[in-house]
PDB file of C-alpha atoms in Angstrom:
ATOM      1  CA  GLN A   1      25.145 -96.470   7.890  1.00  0.00           C
ATOM      2  CA  SER A   2      22.115 -96.646   5.605  1.00  0.00           C
ATOM      3  CA  ALA A   3      21.790 -94.543   2.482  1.00  0.00           C
ATOM      4  CA  LEU A   4      19.630 -91.448   2.660  1.00  0.00           C
ATOM      5  CA  THR A   5      16.204 -91.910   1.070  1.00  0.00           C
ATOM      6  CA  GLN A   6      15.348 -90.111  -2.164  1.00  0.00           C
ATOM      7  CA  PRO A   7      12.453 -90.655  -4.577  1.00  0.00           C
ATOM      8  CA  ALA A   8      13.511 -92.840  -7.483  1.00  0.00           C
ATOM      9  CA  SER A   9      12.200 -90.413 -10.059  1.00  0.00           C
ATOM     10  CA  VAL A  10      10.742 -86.938 -10.424  1.00  0.00           C
ATOM     11  CA  SER A  11       9.469 -85.348 -13.611  1.00  0.00           C
ATOM     12  CA  GLY A  12       8.303 -81.963 -14.772  1.00  0.00           C
ATOM     13  CA  SER A  13       7.641 -79.888 -17.849  1.00  0.00           C
ATOM     14  CA  PRO A  14      10.011 -77.203 -19.113  1.00  0.00           C
ATOM     15  CA  GLY A  15       9.674 -74.032 -17.067  1.00  0.00           C
ATOM     16  CA  GLN A  16       8.126 -75.756 -14.071  1.00  0.00           C
ATOM     17  CA  SER A  17       9.689 -76.173 -10.638  1.00  0.00           C
ATOM     18  CA  ILE A  18      10.382 -79.539  -9.077  1.00  0.00           C
ATOM     19  CA  THR A  19      11.595 -80.558  -5.633  1.00  0.00           C
ATOM     20  CA  ILE A  20      13.640 -83.612  -4.696  1.00  0.00           C
ATOM     21  CA  SER A  21      13.572 -84.767  -1.095  1.00  0.00           C
ATOM     22  CA  CYS A  22      16.339 -86.440   0.875  1.00  0.00           C
ATOM     23  CA  THR A  23      15.368 -88.066   4.160  1.00  0.00           C
ATOM     24  CA  GLY A  24      17.788 -89.186   6.806  1.00  0.00           C
ATOM     25  CA  THR A  25      17.973 -89.239  10.568  1.00  0.00           C
ATOM     26  CA  SER A  26      19.108 -87.049  13.437  1.00  0.00           C
ATOM     27  CA  SER A  27      22.546 -88.680  13.083  1.00  0.00           C
ATOM     28  CA  ASP A  28      23.058 -87.246   9.621  1.00  0.00           C
ATOM     29  CA  VAL A  29      20.737 -84.820   7.795  1.00  0.00           C
ATOM     30  CA  GLY A  30      18.926 -83.640  10.906  1.00  0.00           C
ATOM     31  CA  GLY A  31      21.975 -83.273  13.068  1.00  0.00           C
ATOM     32  CA  TYR A  32      24.273 -81.206  10.897  1.00  0.00           C
ATOM     33  CA  ASN A  33      24.111 -78.455   8.299  1.00  0.00           C
ATOM     34  CA  TYR A  34      26.358 -80.412   5.967  1.00  0.00           C
ATOM     35  CA  VAL A  35      23.980 -81.508   3.220  1.00  0.00           C
ATOM     36  CA  SER A  36      25.257 -81.414  -0.350  1.00  0.00           C
ATOM     37  CA  TRP A  37      23.592 -82.061  -3.696  1.00  0.00           C
ATOM     38  CA  TYR A  38      25.180 -83.437  -6.858  1.00  0.00           C
ATOM     39  CA  GLN A  39      24.065 -83.652 -10.481  1.00  0.00           C
ATOM     40  CA  GLN A  40      25.269 -86.491 -12.681  1.00  0.00           C
ATOM     41  CA  HIS A  41      24.675 -86.839 -16.391  1.00  0.00           C
ATOM     42  CA  PRO A  42      25.037 -90.326 -17.933  1.00  0.00           C
ATOM     43  CA  GLY A  43      28.649 -91.393 -18.243  1.00  0.00           C
ATOM     44  CA  LYS A  44      29.916 -88.253 -16.528  1.00  0.00           C
ATOM     45  CA  ALA A  45      31.368 -87.434 -13.135  1.00  0.00           C
ATOM     46  CA  PRO A  46      29.086 -85.881 -10.529  1.00  0.00           C
ATOM     47  CA  LYS A  47      28.958 -82.091 -10.217  1.00  0.00           C
ATOM     48  CA  LEU A  48      28.469 -80.249  -6.939  1.00  0.00           C
ATOM     49  CA  LEU A  49      25.323 -78.091  -7.004  1.00  0.00           C
ATOM     50  CA  ILE A  50      24.742 -77.217  -3.346  1.00  0.00           C
ATOM     51  CA  HIS A  51      26.871 -77.479  -0.204  1.00  0.00           C
ATOM     52  CA  ASP A  52      26.134 -76.798   3.460  1.00  0.00           C
ATOM     53  CA  VAL A  53      22.360 -77.167   2.867  1.00  0.00           C
ATOM     54  CA  SER A  54      21.795 -74.072   0.746  1.00  0.00           C
ATOM     55  CA  ASN A  55      25.050 -72.665  -0.634  1.00  0.00           C
ATOM     56  CA  ARG A  56      25.827 -72.686  -4.345  1.00  0.00           C
ATOM     57  CA  PRO A  57      29.422 -72.918  -5.561  1.00  0.00           C
ATOM     58  CA  SER A  58      30.459 -70.282  -8.063  1.00  0.00           C
ATOM     59  CA  GLY A  59      29.276 -71.101 -11.557  1.00  0.00           C
ATOM     60  CA  VAL A  60      26.169 -73.029 -10.497  1.00  0.00           C
ATOM     61  CA  SER A  61      22.894 -71.640 -11.785  1.00  0.00           C
ATOM     62  CA  ASN A  62      20.647 -69.889  -9.257  1.00  0.00           C
ATOM     63  CA  ARG A  63      17.814 -72.091 -10.544  1.00  0.00           C
ATOM     64  CA  PHE A  64      19.121 -74.660  -8.071  1.00  0.00           C
ATOM     65  CA  SER A  65      18.353 -74.081  -4.409  1.00  0.00           C
ATOM     66  CA  GLY A  66      18.564 -76.164  -1.258  1.00  0.00           C
ATOM     67  CA  SER A  67      16.844 -76.234   2.105  1.00  0.00           C
ATOM     68  CA  LYS A  68      16.360 -78.438   5.136  1.00  0.00           C
ATOM     69  CA  SER A  69      13.651 -79.099   7.691  1.00  0.00           C
ATOM     70  CA  GLY A  70      14.259 -81.600  10.442  1.00  0.00           C
ATOM     71  CA  ASN A  71      15.624 -84.831   9.011  1.00  0.00           C
ATOM     72  CA  THR A  72      14.670 -83.986   5.417  1.00  0.00           C
ATOM     73  CA  ALA A  73      16.642 -81.882   2.963  1.00  0.00           C
ATOM     74  CA  SER A  74      15.298 -80.671  -0.362  1.00  0.00           C
ATOM     75  CA  LEU A  75      16.665 -79.571  -3.709  1.00  0.00           C
ATOM     76  CA  THR A  76      14.457 -77.340  -5.835  1.00  0.00           C
ATOM     77  CA  ILE A  77      15.047 -76.821  -9.529  1.00  0.00           C
ATOM     78  CA  SER A  78      13.137 -73.839 -10.858  1.00  0.00           C
ATOM     79  CA  GLY A  79      12.566 -73.009 -14.503  1.00  0.00           C
ATOM     80  CA  LEU A  80      13.207 -76.627 -15.474  1.00  0.00           C
ATOM     81  CA  GLN A  81      15.267 -77.024 -18.659  1.00  0.00           C
ATOM     82  CA  ALA A  82      16.039 -79.980 -20.888  1.00  0.00           C
ATOM     83  CA  GLU A  83      19.658 -79.933 -19.718  1.00  0.00           C
ATOM     84  CA  ASP A  84      18.495 -80.579 -16.154  1.00  0.00           C
ATOM     85  CA  GLU A  85      17.587 -84.140 -17.105  1.00  0.00           C
ATOM     86  CA  ALA A  86      20.065 -86.143 -15.031  1.00  0.00           C
ATOM     87  CA  ASP A  87      20.521 -88.114 -11.828  1.00  0.00           C
ATOM     88  CA  TYR A  88      20.674 -86.175  -8.564  1.00  0.00           C
ATOM     89  CA  TYR A  89      22.230 -87.312  -5.306  1.00  0.00           C
ATOM     90  CA  CYS A  90      22.157 -85.809  -1.860  1.00  0.00           C
ATOM     91  CA  SER A  91      24.916 -86.364   0.659  1.00  0.00           C
ATOM     92  CA  SER A  92      25.330 -85.578   4.333  1.00  0.00           C
ATOM     93  CA  TYR A  93      27.919 -85.729   7.043  1.00  0.00           C
ATOM     94  CA  ALA A  94      27.076 -88.671   9.258  1.00  0.00           C
ATOM     95  CA  SER A  95      28.375 -89.156  12.772  1.00  0.00           C
ATOM     96  CA  SER A  96      28.954 -92.860  12.166  1.00  0.00           C
ATOM     97  CA  ALA A  97      30.471 -92.754   8.684  1.00  0.00           C
ATOM     98  CA  ARG A  98      31.604 -89.211   7.830  1.00  0.00           C
ATOM     99  CA  TYR A  99      29.756 -89.194   4.482  1.00  0.00           C
ATOM    100  CA  VAL A 100      26.537 -90.861   3.412  1.00  0.00           C
ATOM    101  CA  PHE A 101      24.940 -90.497  -0.008  1.00  0.00           C
ATOM    102  CA  GLY A 102      21.305 -90.661  -0.978  1.00  0.00           C
ATOM    103  CA  THR A 103      19.777 -93.367  -3.136  1.00  0.00           C
ATOM    104  CA  GLY A 104      19.590 -91.047  -6.121  1.00  0.00           C
ATOM    105  CA  THR A 105      16.762 -89.470  -8.121  1.00  0.00           C
ATOM    106  CA  THR A 106      16.327 -89.469 -11.874  1.00  0.00           C
ATOM    107  CA  VAL A 107      14.859 -86.228 -13.163  1.00  0.00           C
ATOM    108  CA  THR A 108      12.940 -86.400 -16.406  1.00  0.00           C
ATOM    109  CA  VAL A 109      11.960 -83.298 -18.372  1.00  0.00           C
ATOM    110  CA  LEU A 110       8.698 -84.066 -20.132  1.00  0.00           C
TER     111      LEU A 110
ATOM    112  CA  GLU B   1      41.701 -74.760 -13.807  1.00  0.00           C
ATOM    113  CA  VAL B   2      41.337 -77.612 -11.335  1.00  0.00           C
ATOM    114  CA  GLN B   3      42.075 -81.012 -12.866  1.00  0.00           C
ATOM    115  CA  LEU B   4      41.943 -84.441 -11.270  1.00  0.00           C
ATOM    116  CA  LEU B   5      43.171 -87.341 -13.386  1.00  0.00           C
ATOM    117  CA  ASP B   6      42.210 -90.778 -12.055  1.00  0.00           C
ATOM    118  CA  SER B   7      44.132 -93.814 -13.226  1.00  0.00           C
ATOM    119  CA  GLY B   8      45.088 -97.356 -12.281  1.00  0.00           C
ATOM    120  CA  GLY B   9      41.820 -99.177 -12.814  1.00  0.00           C
ATOM    121  CA  GLY B  10      41.536-102.493 -14.617  1.00  0.00           C
ATOM    122  CA  LEU B  11      40.500-106.123 -14.370  1.00  0.00           C
ATOM    123  CA  VAL B  12      41.624-108.005 -11.269  1.00  0.00           C
ATOM    124  CA  GLN B  13      40.766-111.401  -9.853  1.00  0.00           C
ATOM    125  CA  PRO B  14      38.895-111.794  -6.573  1.00  0.00           C
ATOM    126  CA  GLY B  15      41.331-111.558  -3.692  1.00  0.00           C
ATOM    127  CA  GLY B  16      43.727-109.459  -5.735  1.00  0.00           C
ATOM    128  CA  SER B  17      45.067-105.951  -5.222  1.00  0.00           C
ATOM    129  CA  LEU B  18      45.101-102.727  -7.190  1.00  0.00           C
ATOM    130  CA  ARG B  19      46.417 -99.221  -6.584  1.00  0.00           C
ATOM    131  CA  LEU B  20      44.569 -96.234  -7.949  1.00  0.00           C
ATOM    132  CA  SER B  21      46.182 -92.836  -8.473  1.00  0.00           C
ATOM    133  CA  CYS B  22      44.778 -89.350  -8.855  1.00  0.00           C
ATOM    134  CA  ALA B  23      47.047 -86.647 -10.230  1.00  0.00           C
ATOM    135  CA  ALA B  24      45.944 -83.175  -9.198  1.00  0.00           C
ATOM    136  CA  SER B  25      46.701 -79.810 -10.775  1.00  0.00           C
ATOM    137  CA  GLY B  26      45.349 -76.282 -10.816  1.00  0.00           C
ATOM    138  CA  PHE B  27      45.179 -75.823  -7.046  1.00  0.00           C
ATOM    139  CA  THR B  28      47.370 -76.091  -3.972  1.00  0.00           C
ATOM    140  CA  PHE B  29      47.002 -79.829  -3.428  1.00  0.00           C
ATOM    141  CA  SER B  30      48.540 -79.838   0.035  1.00  0.00           C
ATOM    142  CA  SER B  31      45.868 -77.442   1.338  1.00  0.00           C
ATOM    143  CA  PHE B  32      42.839 -79.629   0.725  1.00  0.00           C
ATOM    144  CA  ALA B  33      41.383 -82.864   2.003  1.00  0.00           C
ATOM    145  CA  MET B  34      40.680 -85.461  -0.661  1.00  0.00           C
ATOM    146  CA  SER B  35      38.289 -88.381  -1.032  1.00  0.00           C
ATOM    147  CA  TRP B  36      37.506 -91.421  -3.124  1.00  0.00           C
ATOM    148  CA  VAL B  37      33.896 -92.137  -4.120  1.00  0.00           C
ATOM    149  CA  ARG B  38      32.752 -95.136  -6.162  1.00  0.00           C
ATOM    150  CA  GLN B  39      29.757 -96.057  -8.286  1.00  0.00           C
ATOM    151  CA  ALA B  40      28.906 -99.649  -9.120  1.00  0.00           C
ATOM    152  CA  PRO B  41      27.392-100.213 -12.583  1.00  0.00           C
ATOM    153  CA  GLY B  42      23.867 -98.830 -12.654  1.00  0.00           C
ATOM    154  CA  LYS B  43      23.998 -97.957  -8.942  1.00  0.00           C
ATOM    155  CA  GLY B  44      24.364 -94.886  -6.772  1.00  0.00           C
ATOM    156  CA  LEU B  45      27.355 -93.123  -5.288  1.00  0.00           C
ATOM    157  CA  GLU B  46      29.200 -94.603  -2.309  1.00  0.00           C
ATOM    158  CA  TRP B  47      31.869 -92.868  -0.232  1.00  0.00           C
ATOM    159  CA  VAL B  48      35.037 -94.989  -0.013  1.00  0.00           C
ATOM    160  CA  SER B  49      37.650 -93.007   1.887  1.00  0.00           C
ATOM    161  CA  SER B  50      38.910 -89.549   2.832  1.00  0.00           C
ATOM    162  CA  ILE B  51      42.234 -88.072   3.926  1.00  0.00           C
ATOM    163  CA  THR B  52      43.114 -84.746   5.507  1.00  0.00           C
ATOM    164  CA  ASP B  53      45.301 -82.173   3.771  1.00  0.00           C
ATOM    165  CA  SER B  54      48.455 -83.261   5.574  1.00  0.00           C
ATOM    166  CA  GLY B  55      47.630 -86.955   5.316  1.00  0.00           C
ATOM    167  CA  GLY B  56      47.624 -87.215   9.070  1.00  0.00           C
ATOM    168  CA  ARG B  57      44.097 -88.558   9.379  1.00  0.00           C
ATOM    169  CA  THR B  58      42.205 -91.032   7.244  1.00  0.00           C
ATOM    170  CA  TYR B  59      38.577 -92.134   7.244  1.00  0.00           C
ATOM    171  CA  TYR B  60      36.772 -95.200   5.900  1.00  0.00           C
ATOM    172  CA  PRO B  61      33.289 -96.700   5.890  1.00  0.00           C
ATOM    173  CA  ASP B  62      32.924-100.242   7.218  1.00  0.00           C
ATOM    174  CA  SER B  63      32.945-101.640   3.656  1.00  0.00           C
ATOM    175  CA  ALA B  64      36.497-100.384   3.055  1.00  0.00           C
ATOM    176  CA  ARG B  65      38.114-100.380   6.486  1.00  0.00           C
ATOM    177  CA  GLY B  66      40.849-102.983   6.783  1.00  0.00           C
ATOM    178  CA  ARG B  67      41.051-103.611   3.018  1.00  0.00           C
ATOM    179  CA  PHE B  68      41.606-100.171   1.472  1.00  0.00           C
ATOM    180  CA  ILE B  69      44.306 -97.646   2.316  1.00  0.00           C
ATOM    181  CA  ILE B  70      44.147 -94.015   1.232  1.00  0.00           C
ATOM    182  CA  SER B  71      47.357 -92.001   1.083  1.00  0.00           C
ATOM    183  CA  ARG B  72      48.811 -88.948  -0.577  1.00  0.00           C
ATOM    184  CA  ASP B  73      52.142 -87.556  -1.697  1.00  0.00           C
ATOM    185  CA  ASN B  74      51.919 -83.781  -1.476  1.00  0.00           C
ATOM    186  CA  SER B  75      55.308 -83.409  -3.175  1.00  0.00           C
ATOM    187  CA  LYS B  76      53.856 -85.148  -6.239  1.00  0.00           C
ATOM    188  CA  ASN B  77      50.324 -83.697  -6.006  1.00  0.00           C
ATOM    189  CA  THR B  78      48.992 -87.227  -6.104  1.00  0.00           C
ATOM    190  CA  LEU B  79      46.330 -89.135  -4.181  1.00  0.00           C
ATOM    191  CA  TYR B  80      46.338 -92.920  -3.926  1.00  0.00           C
ATOM    192  CA  LEU B  81      43.976 -95.735  -3.017  1.00  0.00           C
ATOM    193  CA  GLN B  82      45.508 -99.129  -2.303  1.00  0.00           C
ATOM    194  CA  MET B  83      42.811-101.766  -2.583  1.00  0.00           C
ATOM    195  CA  ASN B  84      43.439-105.267  -1.207  1.00  0.00           C
ATOM    196  CA  SER B  85      41.354-108.426  -0.882  1.00  0.00           C
ATOM    197  CA  LEU B  86      39.133-107.232  -3.695  1.00  0.00           C
ATOM    198  CA  ARG B  87      35.665-108.718  -4.078  1.00  0.00           C
ATOM    199  CA  ALA B  88      33.180-108.810  -6.918  1.00  0.00           C
ATOM    200  CA  ASP B  89      31.097-106.141  -5.189  1.00  0.00           C
ATOM    201  CA  ASP B  90      34.054-103.743  -5.355  1.00  0.00           C
ATOM    202  CA  THR B  91      33.469-103.516  -9.110  1.00  0.00           C
ATOM    203  CA  ALA B  92      32.771 -99.850  -9.806  1.00  0.00           C
ATOM    204  CA  VAL B  93      33.986 -96.617 -11.293  1.00  0.00           C
ATOM    205  CA  TYR B  94      36.207 -94.962  -8.701  1.00  0.00           C
ATOM    206  CA  TYR B  95      36.316 -91.152  -8.587  1.00  0.00           C
ATOM    207  CA  CYS B  96      38.753 -88.996  -6.686  1.00  0.00           C
ATOM    208  CA  ALA B  97      37.380 -85.730  -5.388  1.00  0.00           C
ATOM    209  CA  MET B  98      38.659 -82.564  -3.759  1.00  0.00           C
ATOM    210  CA  ASP B  99      37.028 -81.544  -0.514  1.00  0.00           C
ATOM    211  CA  PRO B 100      37.165 -77.762  -0.060  1.00  0.00           C
ATOM    212  CA  GLY B 101      36.085 -77.653   3.549  1.00  0.00           C
ATOM    213  CA  GLY B 102      32.962 -78.665   5.319  1.00  0.00           C
ATOM    214  CA  TYR B 103      31.749 -81.983   4.007  1.00  0.00           C
ATOM    215  CA  SER B 104      31.302 -81.783   0.260  1.00  0.00           C
ATOM    216  CA  HIS B 105      33.211 -82.830  -2.860  1.00  0.00           C
ATOM    217  CA  ARG B 106      33.811 -79.738  -5.003  1.00  0.00           C
ATOM    218  CA  TYR B 107      35.808 -81.139  -7.914  1.00  0.00           C
ATOM    219  CA  TRP B 108      35.809 -84.666  -9.308  1.00  0.00           C
ATOM    220  CA  GLY B 109      38.031 -86.712 -11.572  1.00  0.00           C
ATOM    221  CA  GLU B 110      36.586 -88.501 -14.570  1.00  0.00           C
ATOM    222  CA  GLY B 111      36.799 -91.860 -12.829  1.00  0.00           C
ATOM    223  CA  THR B 112      38.635 -95.117 -13.375  1.00  0.00           C
ATOM    224  CA  LEU B 113      36.878 -98.466 -13.774  1.00  0.00           C
ATOM    225  CA  VAL B 114      37.780-101.356 -11.499  1.00  0.00           C
ATOM    226  CA  SER B 115      36.414-104.769 -12.463  1.00  0.00           C
ATOM    227  CA  VAL B 116      36.798-107.691 -10.074  1.00  0.00           C
ATOM    228  CA  SER B 117      36.132-110.989 -11.795  1.00  0.00           C
ATOM    229  CA  SER B 118      37.668-114.394 -12.352  1.00  0.00           C
TER     230      SER B 118
END
Protein backbone atom coordinates (compact mmCIF):
# COMPACT_ATOMS: atom_id res chain seq x y z
CA GLN A 1 0.00 0.00 0.00
CA SER A 2 1.58 3.28 -1.09
CA ALA A 3 1.38 6.43 1.00
CA LEU A 4 -1.17 9.03 0.01
CA THR A 5 0.34 11.99 -1.86
CA GLN A 6 0.51 15.40 -0.20
CA PRO A 7 2.46 18.52 -1.21
CA ALA A 8 5.71 18.76 0.73
CA SER A 9 5.04 22.31 1.81
CA VAL A 10 2.38 25.00 1.78
CA SER A 11 2.74 28.55 3.03
CA GLY A 12 0.52 31.53 3.65
CA SER A 13 0.36 34.84 5.44
CA PRO A 14 -1.53 35.38 8.70
CA GLY A 15 -5.25 35.68 8.07
CA GLN A 16 -5.14 33.95 4.70
CA SER A 17 -6.66 30.58 3.84
CA ILE A 18 -4.62 27.65 2.62
CA THR A 19 -5.60 24.22 1.32
CA ILE A 20 -3.63 20.99 1.59
CA SER A 21 -4.45 18.20 -0.83
CA CYS A 22 -4.26 14.46 -0.24
CA THR A 23 -4.44 12.23 -3.30
CA GLY A 24 -5.03 8.52 -3.23
CA THR A 25 -6.90 5.96 -5.26
CA SER A 26 -10.34 4.38 -5.47
CA SER A 27 -9.07 1.74 -3.01
CA ASP A 28 -8.60 4.29 -0.26
CA VAL A 29 -9.55 7.99 -0.39
CA GLY A 30 -11.97 7.64 -3.29
CA GLY A 31 -13.65 4.51 -2.07
CA TYR A 32 -14.54 5.40 1.50
CA ASN A 33 -15.58 8.39 3.57
CA TYR A 34 -12.92 7.62 6.15
CA VAL A 35 -10.38 10.39 5.61
CA SER A 36 -8.77 11.93 8.68
CA TRP A 37 -6.38 14.83 9.14
CA TYR A 38 -3.75 15.27 11.84
CA GLN A 39 -1.63 18.20 13.00
CA GLN A 40 1.81 17.60 14.48
CA HIS A 41 4.03 20.21 16.06
CA PRO A 42 7.77 19.42 16.34
CA GLY A 43 8.51 16.90 19.05
CA LYS A 44 4.84 16.40 19.85
CA ALA A 45 2.29 13.68 19.24
CA PRO A 46 -0.15 14.11 16.36
CA LYS A 47 -3.55 15.68 17.05
CA LEU A 48 -6.74 14.69 15.26
CA LEU A 49 -8.27 17.65 13.40
CA ILE A 50 -10.82 16.05 11.07
CA HIS A 51 -12.37 12.58 10.85
CA ASP A 52 -14.74 10.99 8.35
CA VAL A 53 -13.78 13.55 5.66
CA SER A 54 -15.31 16.65 7.23
CA ASN A 55 -16.12 16.13 10.91
CA ARG A 56 -14.30 18.03 13.65
CA PRO A 57 -13.82 16.47 17.08
CA SER A 58 -14.91 18.61 20.00
CA GLY A 59 -12.34 21.23 20.88
CA VAL A 60 -10.93 21.62 17.36
CA SER A 61 -11.18 25.11 15.91
CA ASN A 62 -13.75 25.66 13.16
CA ARG A 63 -10.95 27.27 11.14
CA PHE A 64 -10.11 23.73 10.07
CA SER A 65 -12.39 22.11 7.52
CA GLY A 66 -12.21 19.02 5.34
CA SER A 67 -13.69 17.89 2.05
CA LYS A 68 -13.29 15.26 -0.63
CA SER A 69 -13.76 15.01 -4.38
CA GLY A 70 -13.06 11.75 -6.13
CA ASN A 71 -9.69 10.38 -5.07
CA THR A 72 -8.51 13.67 -3.53
CA ALA A 73 -9.26 14.96 -0.04
CA SER A 74 -8.50 18.47 1.13
CA LEU A 75 -7.88 20.26 4.40
CA THR A 76 -8.52 24.00 4.48
CA ILE A 77 -7.15 26.24 7.19
CA SER A 78 -8.87 29.61 7.24
CA GLY A 79 -7.69 32.68 9.10
CA LEU A 80 -4.15 31.30 9.23
CA GLN A 81 -2.39 31.89 12.56
CA ALA A 82 1.20 31.53 13.69
CA GLU A 83 0.24 28.54 15.84
CA ASP A 84 -0.90 26.69 12.72
CA GLU A 85 2.72 26.28 11.65
CA ALA A 86 3.17 22.51 11.88
CA ASP A 87 3.20 19.29 9.88
CA TYR A 88 -0.12 17.96 8.62
CA TYR A 89 -0.93 14.38 7.67
CA CYS A 90 -3.96 12.88 6.01
CA SER A 91 -5.00 9.29 6.57
CA SER A 92 -7.57 7.02 4.97
CA TYR A 93 -9.05 3.60 5.39
CA ALA A 94 -7.56 1.39 2.71
CA SER A 95 -9.04 -1.90 1.57
CA SER A 96 -5.61 -3.52 1.42
CA ALA A 97 -4.08 -2.17 4.63
CA ARG A 98 -6.79 -0.75 6.91
CA TYR A 99 -4.95 2.56 7.40
CA VAL A 100 -2.68 4.51 5.09
CA PHE A 101 -1.12 7.87 5.91
CA GLY A 102 -0.16 10.68 3.60
CA THR A 103 3.39 11.82 2.96
CA GLY A 104 2.92 14.89 5.13
CA THR A 105 2.84 18.64 4.48
CA THR A 106 4.77 21.33 6.30
CA VAL A 107 2.77 24.51 6.73
CA THR A 108 4.73 27.72 7.06
CA VAL A 109 3.15 30.97 8.23
CA LEU A 110 5.00 33.80 6.51
CA GLU B 1 -9.19 13.31 30.89
CA VAL B 2 -7.96 10.68 28.46
CA GLN B 3 -4.34 9.69 29.05
CA LEU B 4 -2.19 7.22 27.15
CA LEU B 5 1.26 6.53 28.58
CA ASP B 6 3.63 4.74 26.19
CA SER B 7 6.65 2.95 27.58
CA GLY B 8 9.12 0.17 26.87
CA GLY B 9 11.25 1.74 24.17
CA GLY B 10 15.04 1.60 24.14
CA LEU B 11 18.12 0.47 22.27
CA VAL B 12 18.07 -3.06 20.88
CA GLN B 13 20.35 -4.95 18.53
CA PRO B 14 19.20 -6.07 15.09
CA GLY B 15 17.32 -9.33 15.38
CA GLY B 16 16.33 -8.58 18.96
CA SER B 17 12.94 -8.18 20.60
CA LEU B 18 11.16 -5.50 22.58
CA ARG B 19 7.73 -5.15 24.15
CA LEU B 20 6.02 -1.80 24.26
CA SER B 21 3.22 -0.95 26.69
CA CYS B 22 0.55 1.72 26.71
CA ALA B 23 -1.28 2.39 29.95
CA ALA B 24 -4.68 3.96 29.39
CA SER B 25 -6.85 6.00 31.75
CA GLY B 26 -9.73 8.44 31.62
CA PHE B 27 -12.01 6.32 29.44
CA THR B 28 -13.53 2.86 29.30
CA PHE B 29 -10.57 1.08 27.75
CA SER B 30 -12.45 -2.12 26.95
CA SER B 31 -14.92 -0.22 24.74
CA PHE B 32 -12.45 1.08 22.18
CA ALA B 33 -10.19 -0.27 19.48
CA MET B 34 -6.55 0.73 19.80
CA SER B 35 -3.64 1.16 17.41
CA TRP B 36 0.10 1.64 17.23
CA VAL B 37 1.54 4.21 14.82
CA ARG B 38 5.25 4.90 14.33
CA GLN B 39 7.39 7.72 12.99
CA ALA B 40 10.97 7.19 11.89
CA PRO B 41 13.34 10.11 12.56
CA GLY B 42 12.51 12.97 10.22
CA LYS B 43 9.88 10.89 8.41
CA GLY B 44 6.11 10.63 8.23
CA LEU B 45 3.58 8.60 10.15
CA GLU B 46 3.18 4.87 9.49
CA TRP B 47 0.39 2.64 10.82
CA VAL B 48 1.82 -0.41 12.61
CA SER B 49 -1.08 -2.38 14.06
CA SER B 50 -4.64 -2.24 15.38
CA ILE B 51 -6.77 -4.35 17.71
CA THR B 52 -10.50 -4.44 18.33
CA ASP B 53 -12.03 -3.54 21.69
CA SER B 54 -12.30 -7.15 22.82
CA GLY B 55 -8.92 -8.11 21.39
CA GLY B 56 -10.59 -10.64 19.16
CA ARG B 57 -9.27 -9.24 15.89
CA THR B 58 -5.90 -7.79 15.02
CA TYR B 59 -4.62 -6.02 11.92
CA TYR B 60 -1.15 -5.39 10.50
CA PRO B 61 0.46 -3.89 7.42
CA ASP B 62 2.87 -6.09 5.47
CA SER B 63 5.86 -4.43 7.18
CA ALA B 64 4.76 -5.70 10.60
CA ARG B 65 2.88 -8.91 9.89
CA GLY B 66 4.72 -11.96 11.18
CA ARG B 67 7.14 -9.95 13.34
CA PHE B 68 4.91 -7.77 15.54
CA ILE B 69 2.07 -8.87 17.80
CA ILE B 70 -0.48 -6.46 19.22
CA SER B 71 -2.43 -7.46 22.32
CA ARG B 72 -4.34 -5.94 25.18
CA ASP B 73 -5.28 -6.68 28.77
CA ASN B 74 -8.61 -5.00 29.44
CA SER B 75 -8.38 -5.85 33.14
CA LYS B 76 -5.21 -3.75 33.33
CA ASN B 77 -6.25 -1.05 30.82
CA THR B 78 -3.05 -1.73 28.94
CA LEU B 79 -2.14 -2.16 25.28
CA TYR B 80 0.98 -4.01 24.17
CA LEU B 81 3.16 -4.38 21.09
CA GLN B 82 5.57 -7.30 21.01
CA MET B 83 8.22 -6.62 18.40
CA ASN B 84 10.47 -9.45 17.20
CA SER B 85 13.21 -9.76 14.59
CA LEU B 86 13.81 -6.04 14.78
CA ARG B 87 15.60 -4.29 11.93
CA ALA B 88 17.33 -0.96 11.61
CA ASP B 89 14.36 0.41 9.68
CA ASP B 90 12.12 -0.26 12.68
CA THR B 91 13.87 2.63 14.45
CA ALA B 92 11.14 5.14 15.24
CA VAL B 93 9.00 6.78 17.87
CA TYR B 94 6.07 4.46 18.52
CA TYR B 95 2.73 6.02 19.52
CA CYS B 96 -0.30 4.23 20.87
CA ALA B 97 -3.63 5.71 19.89
CA MET B 98 -7.29 5.27 20.76
CA ASP B 99 -9.65 4.65 17.88
CA PRO B 100 -13.14 5.95 18.70
CA GLY B 101 -14.96 4.35 15.81
CA GLY B 102 -14.70 4.71 12.11
CA TYR B 103 -11.08 4.83 11.07
CA SER B 104 -9.32 7.61 12.93
CA HIS B 105 -7.02 7.96 15.94
CA ARG B 106 -8.64 10.34 18.43
CA TYR B 107 -6.16 10.35 21.29
CA TRP B 108 -2.42 9.68 21.20
CA GLY B 109 0.27 8.84 23.70
CA GLU B 110 3.45 10.88 23.85
CA GLY B 111 5.44 8.13 22.15
CA THR B 112 8.34 5.89 23.06
CA LEU B 113 11.58 5.75 21.07
CA VAL B 114 12.83 2.44 19.72
CA SER B 115 16.37 2.39 18.34
CA VAL B 116 17.64 -0.68 16.52
CA SER B 117 21.40 -0.63 16.15
CA SER B 118 24.46 -2.74 16.79
